[in-house]
Amino acid sequence: MTGALCMVEDMSLLSWATEVAERELSTVLPRRWAHVQGVARQARTLEQVIGPDTELLVSAAIVHDVGYAPGLAATGFHPLDGARFLRSAGAPERLVNLIAHHSCAVREARLRGIEDDLTEFADEASAVRDALWYCDLTTSPDGELVSAQARIAEVKERYGPESLVTRFITEATADLMAAIGRTEQRRQGK
């Protein structure tokens, strides 16, 4: 783990999360840093949908891929590595759980044979969780807005047909699209 952190009580969750993500990603993984910034921008547009949990959503958006940081990649599965790091840094439980389960991580964990490791984190299956998935799947690796279909196609192309990640995203597409659909319905007030 790089530079152990502790939550600072006089710092907002979003400020803290941004500081963590920037420190862990901006230099070593600048494209990932661009992506999480884009996901956070997308999350800010959902304030009317998420209400008082908007800061939590934007904070989760900015740190959702922190587990990719080389100094944090203990298992090689970024949702789990990120959640464990954030928990050890004193992040709130809901934030940690959202990171562990972002974008249908349980399906990939199952394929990797580490599904049981995710049981230490609760999947809240809420509007906030759906919104995080929505924001991640509608943001390109460079932080630009894209359709979920284009993003899924990009992941498959980037990883190739034989990759476990391609298999995961293929199997998870229905769940991911359902979360996106629910978020779009909430956005439209339905």
mmCIF file with all atom_site columns, C-alpha atoms in Angstrom:
data_model
loop_
_atom_site.group_PDB
_atom_site.id
_atom_site.type_symbol
_atom_site.label_atom_id
_atom_site.label_alt_id
_atom_site.label_comp_id
_atom_site.label_asym_id
_atom_site.label_entity_id
_atom_site.label_seq_id
_atom_site.pdbx_PDB_ins_code
_atom_site.Cartn_x
_atom_site.Cartn_y
_atom_site.Cartn_z
_atom_site.occupancy
_atom_site.B_iso_or_equiv
_atom_site.pdbx_formal_charge
_atom_site.auth_seq_id
_atom_site.auth_comp_id
_atom_site.auth_asym_id
_atom_site.auth_atom_id
_atom_site.pdbx_PDB_model_num
ATOM 1   C CA . MET A 1 1   ? 0.000   0.000   0.000   1.00 0.00 ? 1   MET A CA 1
ATOM 2   C CA . THR A 1 2   ? 1.359   3.420   -0.864  1.00 0.00 ? 2   THR A CA 1
ATOM 3   C CA . GLY A 1 3   ? 1.294   6.159   1.735   1.00 0.00 ? 3   GLY A CA 1
ATOM 4   C CA . ALA A 1 4   ? -1.184  5.048   4.378   1.00 0.00 ? 4   ALA A CA 1
ATOM 5   C CA . LEU A 1 5   ? -3.920  7.615   4.752   1.00 0.00 ? 5   LEU A CA 1
ATOM 6   C CA . CYS A 1 6   ? -6.402  8.389   7.450   1.00 0.00 ? 6   CYS A CA 1
ATOM 7   C CA . MET A 1 7   ? -9.653  10.187  6.907   1.00 0.00 ? 7   MET A CA 1
ATOM 8   C CA . VAL A 1 8   ? -9.342  13.771  8.087   1.00 0.00 ? 8   VAL A CA 1
ATOM 9   C CA . GLU A 1 9   ? -12.462 14.854  9.933   1.00 0.00 ? 9   GLU A CA 1
ATOM 10  C CA . ASP A 1 10  ? -12.312 18.459  8.744   1.00 0.00 ? 10  ASP A CA 1
ATOM 11  C CA . MET A 1 11  ? -12.029 17.411  5.090   1.00 0.00 ? 11  MET A CA 1
ATOM 12  C CA . SER A 1 12  ? -15.078 16.615  2.963   1.00 0.00 ? 12  SER A CA 1
ATOM 13  C CA . LEU A 1 13  ? -15.383 13.088  1.662   1.00 0.00 ? 13  LEU A CA 1
ATOM 14  C CA . LEU A 1 14  ? -15.136 14.346  -1.908  1.00 0.00 ? 14  LEU A CA 1
ATOM 15  C CA . SER A 1 15  ? -11.985 16.377  -1.222  1.00 0.00 ? 15  SER A CA 1
ATOM 16  C CA . TRP A 1 16  ? -10.396 13.390  0.460   1.00 0.00 ? 16  TRP A CA 1
ATOM 17  C CA . ALA A 1 17  ? -11.393 10.989  -2.333  1.00 0.00 ? 17  ALA A CA 1
ATOM 18  C CA . THR A 1 18  ? -10.100 13.362  -5.003  1.00 0.00 ? 18  THR A CA 1
ATOM 19  C CA . GLU A 1 19  ? -6.795  13.730  -3.177  1.00 0.00 ? 19  GLU A CA 1
ATOM 20  C CA . VAL A 1 20  ? -6.442  9.942   -2.875  1.00 0.00 ? 20  VAL A CA 1
ATOM 21  C CA . ALA A 1 21  ? -7.314  9.268   -6.517  1.00 0.00 ? 21  ALA A CA 1
ATOM 22  C CA . GLU A 1 22  ? -5.034  11.990  -7.813  1.00 0.00 ? 22  GLU A CA 1
ATOM 23  C CA . ARG A 1 23  ? -2.125  10.796  -5.693  1.00 0.00 ? 23  ARG A CA 1
ATOM 24  C CA . GLU A 1 24  ? -2.568  7.147   -6.664  1.00 0.00 ? 24  GLU A CA 1
ATOM 25  C CA . LEU A 1 25  ? -3.480  7.518   -10.352 1.00 0.00 ? 25  LEU A CA 1
ATOM 26  C CA . SER A 1 26  ? -2.533  10.836  -11.951 1.00 0.00 ? 26  SER A CA 1
ATOM 27  C CA . THR A 1 27  ? 1.177   10.202  -12.471 1.00 0.00 ? 27  THR A CA 1
ATOM 28  C CA . VAL A 1 28  ? 1.401   6.424   -12.854 1.00 0.00 ? 28  VAL A CA 1
ATOM 29  C CA . LEU A 1 29  ? -1.889  5.877   -14.715 1.00 0.00 ? 29  LEU A CA 1
ATOM 30  C CA . PRO A 1 30  ? -2.812  9.182   -16.395 1.00 0.00 ? 30  PRO A CA 1
ATOM 31  C CA . ARG A 1 31  ? -5.422  7.624   -18.696 1.00 0.00 ? 31  ARG A CA 1
ATOM 32  C CA . ARG A 1 32  ? -7.116  5.966   -15.710 1.00 0.00 ? 32  ARG A CA 1
ATOM 33  C CA . TRP A 1 33  ? -6.985  9.351   -13.942 1.00 0.00 ? 33  TRP A CA 1
ATOM 34  C CA . ALA A 1 34  ? -8.739  10.943  -16.961 1.00 0.00 ? 34  ALA A CA 1
ATOM 35  C CA . HIS A 1 35  ? -11.372 8.190   -16.843 1.00 0.00 ? 35  HIS A CA 1
ATOM 36  C CA . VAL A 1 36  ? -12.204 8.602   -13.152 1.00 0.00 ? 36  VAL A CA 1
ATOM 37  C CA . GLN A 1 37  ? -12.423 12.373  -13.547 1.00 0.00 ? 37  GLN A CA 1
ATOM 38  C CA . GLY A 1 38  ? -14.909 11.833  -16.381 1.00 0.00 ? 38  GLY A CA 1
ATOM 39  C CA . VAL A 1 39  ? -16.900 9.369   -14.288 1.00 0.00 ? 39  VAL A CA 1
ATOM 40  C CA . ALA A 1 40  ? -17.023 11.970  -11.487 1.00 0.00 ? 40  ALA A CA 1
ATOM 41  C CA . ARG A 1 41  ? -18.226 14.652  -13.926 1.00 0.00 ? 41  ARG A CA 1
ATOM 42  C CA . GLN A 1 42  ? -20.970 12.295  -15.061 1.00 0.00 ? 42  GLN A CA 1
ATOM 43  C CA . ALA A 1 43  ? -21.882 11.570  -11.408 1.00 0.00 ? 43  ALA A CA 1
ATOM 44  C CA . ARG A 1 44  ? -22.334 15.280  -10.705 1.00 0.00 ? 44  ARG A CA 1
ATOM 45  C CA . THR A 1 45  ? -25.086 15.380  -13.348 1.00 0.00 ? 45  THR A CA 1
ATOM 46  C CA . LEU A 1 46  ? -27.159 12.950  -11.261 1.00 0.00 ? 46  LEU A CA 1
ATOM 47  C CA . GLU A 1 47  ? -27.705 15.201  -8.255  1.00 0.00 ? 47  GLU A CA 1
ATOM 48  C CA . GLN A 1 48  ? -31.471 15.416  -8.873  1.00 0.00 ? 48  GLN A CA 1
ATOM 49  C CA . VAL A 1 49  ? -31.625 11.613  -9.010  1.00 0.00 ? 49  VAL A CA 1
ATOM 50  C CA . ILE A 1 50  ? -29.388 10.861  -6.028  1.00 0.00 ? 50  ILE A CA 1
ATOM 51  C CA . GLY A 1 51  ? -30.112 13.850  -3.790  1.00 0.00 ? 51  GLY A CA 1
ATOM 52  C CA . PRO A 1 52  ? -28.294 13.810  -0.440  1.00 0.00 ? 52  PRO A CA 1
ATOM 53  C CA . ASP A 1 53  ? -26.073 10.901  -1.558  1.00 0.00 ? 53  ASP A CA 1
ATOM 54  C CA . THR A 1 54  ? -24.538 12.928  -4.395  1.00 0.00 ? 54  THR A CA 1
ATOM 55  C CA . GLU A 1 55  ? -21.271 13.544  -2.542  1.00 0.00 ? 55  GLU A CA 1
ATOM 56  C CA . LEU A 1 56  ? -20.996 9.811   -1.867  1.00 0.00 ? 56  LEU A CA 1
ATOM 57  C CA . LEU A 1 57  ? -21.646 9.023   -5.539  1.00 0.00 ? 57  LEU A CA 1
ATOM 58  C CA . VAL A 1 58  ? -19.117 11.557  -6.848  1.00 0.00 ? 58  VAL A CA 1
ATOM 59  C CA . SER A 1 59  ? -16.574 10.369  -4.283  1.00 0.00 ? 59  SER A CA 1
ATOM 60  C CA . ALA A 1 60  ? -17.099 6.758   -5.348  1.00 0.00 ? 60  ALA A CA 1
ATOM 61  C CA . ALA A 1 61  ? -16.778 7.809   -8.983  1.00 0.00 ? 61  ALA A CA 1
ATOM 62  C CA . ILE A 1 62  ? -13.404 9.463   -8.427  1.00 0.00 ? 62  ILE A CA 1
ATOM 63  C CA . VAL A 1 63  ? -11.920 6.502   -6.481  1.00 0.00 ? 63  VAL A CA 1
ATOM 64  C CA . HIS A 1 64  ? -13.687 3.576   -8.163  1.00 0.00 ? 64  HIS A CA 1
ATOM 65  C CA . ASP A 1 65  ? -10.539 2.529   -10.066 1.00 0.00 ? 65  ASP A CA 1
ATOM 66  C CA . VAL A 1 66  ? -7.937  3.321   -7.400  1.00 0.00 ? 66  VAL A CA 1
ATOM 67  C CA . GLY A 1 67  ? -7.273  -0.422  -7.081  1.00 0.00 ? 67  GLY A CA 1
ATOM 68  C CA . TYR A 1 68  ? -5.457  -0.293  -10.436 1.00 0.00 ? 68  TYR A CA 1
ATOM 69  C CA . ALA A 1 69  ? -2.634  1.728   -8.844  1.00 0.00 ? 69  ALA A CA 1
ATOM 70  C CA . PRO A 1 70  ? 0.506   -0.424  -8.919  1.00 0.00 ? 70  PRO A CA 1
ATOM 71  C CA . GLY A 1 71  ? 1.181   0.104   -5.222  1.00 0.00 ? 71  GLY A CA 1
ATOM 72  C CA . LEU A 1 72  ? -2.302  -1.090  -4.291  1.00 0.00 ? 72  LEU A CA 1
ATOM 73  C CA . ALA A 1 73  ? -2.752  -4.046  -6.651  1.00 0.00 ? 73  ALA A CA 1
ATOM 74  C CA . ALA A 1 74  ? -2.461  -6.889  -4.138  1.00 0.00 ? 74  ALA A CA 1
ATOM 75  C CA . THR A 1 75  ? -4.808  -9.417  -5.772  1.00 0.00 ? 75  THR A CA 1
ATOM 76  C CA . GLY A 1 76  ? -4.848  -7.975  -9.285  1.00 0.00 ? 76  GLY A CA 1
ATOM 77  C CA . PHE A 1 77  ? -8.627  -7.474  -9.076  1.00 0.00 ? 77  PHE A CA 1
ATOM 78  C CA . HIS A 1 78  ? -9.052  -3.713  -8.847  1.00 0.00 ? 78  HIS A CA 1
ATOM 79  C CA . PRO A 1 79  ? -12.498 -3.537  -7.156  1.00 0.00 ? 79  PRO A CA 1
ATOM 80  C CA . LEU A 1 80  ? -11.258 -5.719  -4.301  1.00 0.00 ? 80  LEU A CA 1
ATOM 81  C CA . ASP A 1 81  ? -7.825  -4.089  -4.058  1.00 0.00 ? 81  ASP A CA 1
ATOM 82  C CA . GLY A 1 82  ? -9.380  -0.611  -4.125  1.00 0.00 ? 82  GLY A CA 1
ATOM 83  C CA . ALA A 1 83  ? -11.987 -1.453  -1.494  1.00 0.00 ? 83  ALA A CA 1
ATOM 84  C CA . ARG A 1 84  ? -9.428  -2.984  0.846   1.00 0.00 ? 84  ARG A CA 1
ATOM 85  C CA . PHE A 1 85  ? -7.121  -0.005  0.459   1.00 0.00 ? 85  PHE A CA 1
ATOM 86  C CA . LEU A 1 86  ? -9.927  2.480   1.076   1.00 0.00 ? 86  LEU A CA 1
ATOM 87  C CA . ARG A 1 87  ? -11.133 0.555   4.128   1.00 0.00 ? 87  ARG A CA 1
ATOM 88  C CA . SER A 1 88  ? -7.607  0.551   5.564   1.00 0.00 ? 88  SER A CA 1
ATOM 89  C CA . ALA A 1 89  ? -7.418  4.301   4.888   1.00 0.00 ? 89  ALA A CA 1
ATOM 90  C CA . GLY A 1 90  ? -10.537 4.912   6.991   1.00 0.00 ? 90  GLY A CA 1
ATOM 91  C CA . ALA A 1 91  ? -13.059 5.533   4.213   1.00 0.00 ? 91  ALA A CA 1
ATOM 92  C CA . PRO A 1 92  ? -16.748 5.221   5.092   1.00 0.00 ? 92  PRO A CA 1
ATOM 93  C CA . GLU A 1 93  ? -18.205 1.729   4.786   1.00 0.00 ? 93  GLU A CA 1
ATOM 94  C CA . ARG A 1 94  ? -20.699 2.667   2.059   1.00 0.00 ? 94  ARG A CA 1
ATOM 95  C CA . LEU A 1 95  ? -17.938 4.100   -0.112  1.00 0.00 ? 95  LEU A CA 1
ATOM 96  C CA . VAL A 1 96  ? -15.797 0.999   0.390   1.00 0.00 ? 96  VAL A CA 1
ATOM 97  C CA . ASN A 1 97  ? -18.718 -1.302  -0.443  1.00 0.00 ? 97  ASN A CA 1
ATOM 98  C CA . LEU A 1 98  ? -19.608 0.671   -3.583  1.00 0.00 ? 98  LEU A CA 1
ATOM 99  C CA . ILE A 1 99  ? -16.024 0.323   -4.815  1.00 0.00 ? 99  ILE A CA 1
ATOM 100 C CA . ALA A 1 100 ? -15.911 -3.409  -4.103  1.00 0.00 ? 100 ALA A CA 1
ATOM 101 C CA . HIS A 1 101 ? -19.081 -4.014  -6.108  1.00 0.00 ? 101 HIS A CA 1
ATOM 102 C CA . HIS A 1 102 ? -18.796 -1.407  -8.850  1.00 0.00 ? 102 HIS A CA 1
ATOM 103 C CA . SER A 1 103 ? -19.869 -2.338  -12.354 1.00 0.00 ? 103 SER A CA 1
ATOM 104 C CA . CYS A 1 104 ? -20.986 -5.862  -11.501 1.00 0.00 ? 104 CYS A CA 1
ATOM 105 C CA . ALA A 1 105 ? -17.619 -6.862  -10.019 1.00 0.00 ? 105 ALA A CA 1
ATOM 106 C CA . VAL A 1 106 ? -19.100 -9.994  -8.466  1.00 0.00 ? 106 VAL A CA 1
ATOM 107 C CA . ARG A 1 107 ? -19.385 -11.577 -11.926 1.00 0.00 ? 107 ARG A CA 1
ATOM 108 C CA . GLU A 1 108 ? -15.717 -11.040 -12.688 1.00 0.00 ? 108 GLU A CA 1
ATOM 109 C CA . ALA A 1 109 ? -14.734 -12.170 -9.196  1.00 0.00 ? 109 ALA A CA 1
ATOM 110 C CA . ARG A 1 110 ? -16.674 -15.387 -9.821  1.00 0.00 ? 110 ARG A CA 1
ATOM 111 C CA . LEU A 1 111 ? -14.732 -16.008 -13.034 1.00 0.00 ? 111 LEU A CA 1
ATOM 112 C CA . ARG A 1 112 ? -11.471 -15.357 -11.185 1.00 0.00 ? 112 ARG A CA 1
ATOM 113 C CA . GLY A 1 113 ? -12.430 -17.770 -8.413  1.00 0.00 ? 113 GLY A CA 1
ATOM 114 C CA . ILE A 1 114 ? -12.387 -15.058 -5.743  1.00 0.00 ? 114 ILE A CA 1
ATOM 115 C CA . GLU A 1 115 ? -16.109 -14.385 -5.321  1.00 0.00 ? 115 GLU A CA 1
ATOM 116 C CA . ASP A 1 116 ? -15.908 -15.325 -1.639  1.00 0.00 ? 116 ASP A CA 1
ATOM 117 C CA . ASP A 1 117 ? -13.429 -12.485 -1.093  1.00 0.00 ? 117 ASP A CA 1
ATOM 118 C CA . LEU A 1 118 ? -16.132 -9.985  -2.032  1.00 0.00 ? 118 LEU A CA 1
ATOM 119 C CA . THR A 1 119 ? -18.441 -11.268 0.708   1.00 0.00 ? 119 THR A CA 1
ATOM 120 C CA . GLU A 1 120 ? -16.563 -9.090  3.201   1.00 0.00 ? 120 GLU A CA 1
ATOM 121 C CA . PHE A 1 121 ? -18.257 -6.152  1.441   1.00 0.00 ? 121 PHE A CA 1
ATOM 122 C CA . ALA A 1 122 ? -22.018 -5.588  1.182   1.00 0.00 ? 122 ALA A CA 1
ATOM 123 C CA . ASP A 1 123 ? -23.611 -4.885  -2.188  1.00 0.00 ? 123 ASP A CA 1
ATOM 124 C CA . GLU A 1 124 ? -26.232 -2.263  -1.396  1.00 0.00 ? 124 GLU A CA 1
ATOM 125 C CA . ALA A 1 125 ? -28.050 -2.732  -4.737  1.00 0.00 ? 125 ALA A CA 1
ATOM 126 C CA . SER A 1 126 ? -29.331 0.837   -4.503  1.00 0.00 ? 126 SER A CA 1
ATOM 127 C CA . ALA A 1 127 ? -29.916 3.817   -6.753  1.00 0.00 ? 127 ALA A CA 1
ATOM 128 C CA . VAL A 1 128 ? -26.426 5.038   -5.805  1.00 0.00 ? 128 VAL A CA 1
ATOM 129 C CA . ARG A 1 129 ? -24.886 1.726   -6.854  1.00 0.00 ? 129 ARG A CA 1
ATOM 130 C CA . ASP A 1 130 ? -26.806 1.773   -10.138 1.00 0.00 ? 130 ASP A CA 1
ATOM 131 C CA . ALA A 1 131 ? -25.713 5.364   -10.735 1.00 0.00 ? 131 ALA A CA 1
ATOM 132 C CA . LEU A 1 132 ? -22.044 4.477   -10.201 1.00 0.00 ? 132 LEU A CA 1
ATOM 133 C CA . TRP A 1 133 ? -22.345 1.663   -12.739 1.00 0.00 ? 133 TRP A CA 1
ATOM 134 C CA . TYR A 1 134 ? -24.118 4.070   -15.113 1.00 0.00 ? 134 TYR A CA 1
ATOM 135 C CA . CYS A 1 135 ? -21.387 6.683   -14.813 1.00 0.00 ? 135 CYS A CA 1
ATOM 136 C CA . ASP A 1 136 ? -18.573 4.152   -15.273 1.00 0.00 ? 136 ASP A CA 1
ATOM 137 C CA . LEU A 1 137 ? -20.197 2.530   -18.299 1.00 0.00 ? 137 LEU A CA 1
ATOM 138 C CA . THR A 1 138 ? -20.989 5.826   -20.018 1.00 0.00 ? 138 THR A CA 1
ATOM 139 C CA . THR A 1 139 ? -17.454 7.240   -19.713 1.00 0.00 ? 139 THR A CA 1
ATOM 140 C CA . SER A 1 140 ? -14.614 6.305   -22.058 1.00 0.00 ? 140 SER A CA 1
ATOM 141 C CA . PRO A 1 141 ? -11.092 5.448   -20.879 1.00 0.00 ? 141 PRO A CA 1
ATOM 142 C CA . ASP A 1 142 ? -10.185 9.058   -21.775 1.00 0.00 ? 142 ASP A CA 1
ATOM 143 C CA . GLY A 1 143 ? -13.008 10.542  -19.677 1.00 0.00 ? 143 GLY A CA 1
ATOM 144 C CA . GLU A 1 144 ? -15.394 11.359  -22.512 1.00 0.00 ? 144 GLU A CA 1
ATOM 145 C CA . LEU A 1 145 ? -19.117 10.572  -22.576 1.00 0.00 ? 145 LEU A CA 1
ATOM 146 C CA . VAL A 1 146 ? -20.007 7.484   -24.606 1.00 0.00 ? 146 VAL A CA 1
ATOM 147 C CA . SER A 1 147 ? -22.953 5.155   -24.900 1.00 0.00 ? 147 SER A CA 1
ATOM 148 C CA . ALA A 1 148 ? -22.870 2.087   -22.707 1.00 0.00 ? 148 ALA A CA 1
ATOM 149 C CA . GLN A 1 149 ? -22.901 -0.081  -25.833 1.00 0.00 ? 149 GLN A CA 1
ATOM 150 C CA . ALA A 1 150 ? -19.824 1.718   -27.205 1.00 0.00 ? 150 ALA A CA 1
ATOM 151 C CA . ARG A 1 151 ? -18.042 1.382   -23.858 1.00 0.00 ? 151 ARG A CA 1
ATOM 152 C CA . ILE A 1 152 ? -18.756 -2.353  -23.638 1.00 0.00 ? 152 ILE A CA 1
ATOM 153 C CA . ALA A 1 153 ? -17.544 -2.804  -27.226 1.00 0.00 ? 153 ALA A CA 1
ATOM 154 C CA . GLU A 1 154 ? -14.374 -0.825  -26.402 1.00 0.00 ? 154 GLU A CA 1
ATOM 155 C CA . VAL A 1 155 ? -13.630 -3.051  -23.399 1.00 0.00 ? 155 VAL A CA 1
ATOM 156 C CA . LYS A 1 156 ? -14.048 -6.190  -25.507 1.00 0.00 ? 156 LYS A CA 1
ATOM 157 C CA . GLU A 1 157 ? -11.785 -4.809  -28.225 1.00 0.00 ? 157 GLU A CA 1
ATOM 158 C CA . ARG A 1 158 ? -9.128  -3.610  -25.770 1.00 0.00 ? 158 ARG A CA 1
ATOM 159 C CA . TYR A 1 159 ? -8.918  -6.947  -23.942 1.00 0.00 ? 159 TYR A CA 1
ATOM 160 C CA . GLY A 1 160 ? -9.478  -9.270  -26.901 1.00 0.00 ? 160 GLY A CA 1
ATOM 161 C CA . PRO A 1 161 ? -11.792 -12.239 -27.444 1.00 0.00 ? 161 PRO A CA 1
ATOM 162 C CA . GLU A 1 162 ? -9.915  -14.703 -25.219 1.00 0.00 ? 162 GLU A CA 1
ATOM 163 C CA . SER A 1 163 ? -9.669  -12.448 -22.168 1.00 0.00 ? 163 SER A CA 1
ATOM 164 C CA . LEU A 1 164 ? -11.393 -13.148 -18.883 1.00 0.00 ? 164 LEU A CA 1
ATOM 165 C CA . VAL A 1 165 ? -12.439 -9.476  -18.849 1.00 0.00 ? 165 VAL A CA 1
ATOM 166 C CA . THR A 1 166 ? -14.175 -9.908  -22.223 1.00 0.00 ? 166 THR A CA 1
ATOM 167 C CA . ARG A 1 167 ? -15.937 -12.997 -20.913 1.00 0.00 ? 167 ARG A CA 1
ATOM 168 C CA . PHE A 1 168 ? -16.954 -11.092 -17.782 1.00 0.00 ? 168 PHE A CA 1
ATOM 169 C CA . ILE A 1 169 ? -18.357 -8.063  -19.593 1.00 0.00 ? 169 ILE A CA 1
ATOM 170 C CA . THR A 1 170 ? -20.222 -10.303 -22.027 1.00 0.00 ? 170 THR A CA 1
ATOM 171 C CA . GLU A 1 171 ? -21.846 -12.187 -19.144 1.00 0.00 ? 171 GLU A CA 1
ATOM 172 C CA . ALA A 1 172 ? -22.496 -8.989  -17.165 1.00 0.00 ? 172 ALA A CA 1
ATOM 173 C CA . THR A 1 173 ? -23.984 -6.930  -20.002 1.00 0.00 ? 173 THR A CA 1
ATOM 174 C CA . ALA A 1 174 ? -27.617 -7.633  -19.075 1.00 0.00 ? 174 ALA A CA 1
ATOM 175 C CA . ASP A 1 175 ? -27.035 -6.647  -15.421 1.00 0.00 ? 175 ASP A CA 1
ATOM 176 C CA . LEU A 1 176 ? -25.054 -3.560  -16.414 1.00 0.00 ? 176 LEU A CA 1
ATOM 177 C CA . MET A 1 177 ? -27.681 -2.434  -18.922 1.00 0.00 ? 177 MET A CA 1
ATOM 178 C CA . ALA A 1 178 ? -30.430 -3.000  -16.341 1.00 0.00 ? 178 ALA A CA 1
ATOM 179 C CA . ALA A 1 179 ? -28.643 -0.676  -13.880 1.00 0.00 ? 179 ALA A CA 1
ATOM 180 C CA . ILE A 1 180 ? -28.178 1.883   -16.635 1.00 0.00 ? 180 ILE A CA 1
ATOM 181 C CA . GLY A 1 181 ? -31.859 1.605   -17.548 1.00 0.00 ? 181 GLY A CA 1
ATOM 182 C CA . ARG A 1 182 ? -32.948 2.074   -13.934 1.00 0.00 ? 182 ARG A CA 1
ATOM 183 C CA . THR A 1 183 ? -30.726 5.157   -13.621 1.00 0.00 ? 183 THR A CA 1
ATOM 184 C CA . GLU A 1 184 ? -32.085 6.629   -16.847 1.00 0.00 ? 184 GLU A CA 1
ATOM 185 C CA . GLN A 1 185 ? -35.643 6.023   -15.614 1.00 0.00 ? 185 GLN A CA 1
ATOM 186 C CA . ARG A 1 186 ? -34.846 7.746   -12.325 1.00 0.00 ? 186 ARG A CA 1
ATOM 187 C CA . ARG A 1 187 ? -33.274 10.600  -14.250 1.00 0.00 ? 187 ARG A CA 1
ATOM 188 C CA . GLN A 1 188 ? -36.523 11.007  -16.204 1.00 0.00 ? 188 GLN A CA 1
ATOM 189 C CA . GLY A 1 189 ? -38.540 10.914  -12.987 1.00 0.00 ? 189 GLY A CA 1
ATOM 190 C CA . LYS A 1 190 ? -40.245 7.602   -13.684 1.00 0.00 ? 190 LYS A CA 1
#
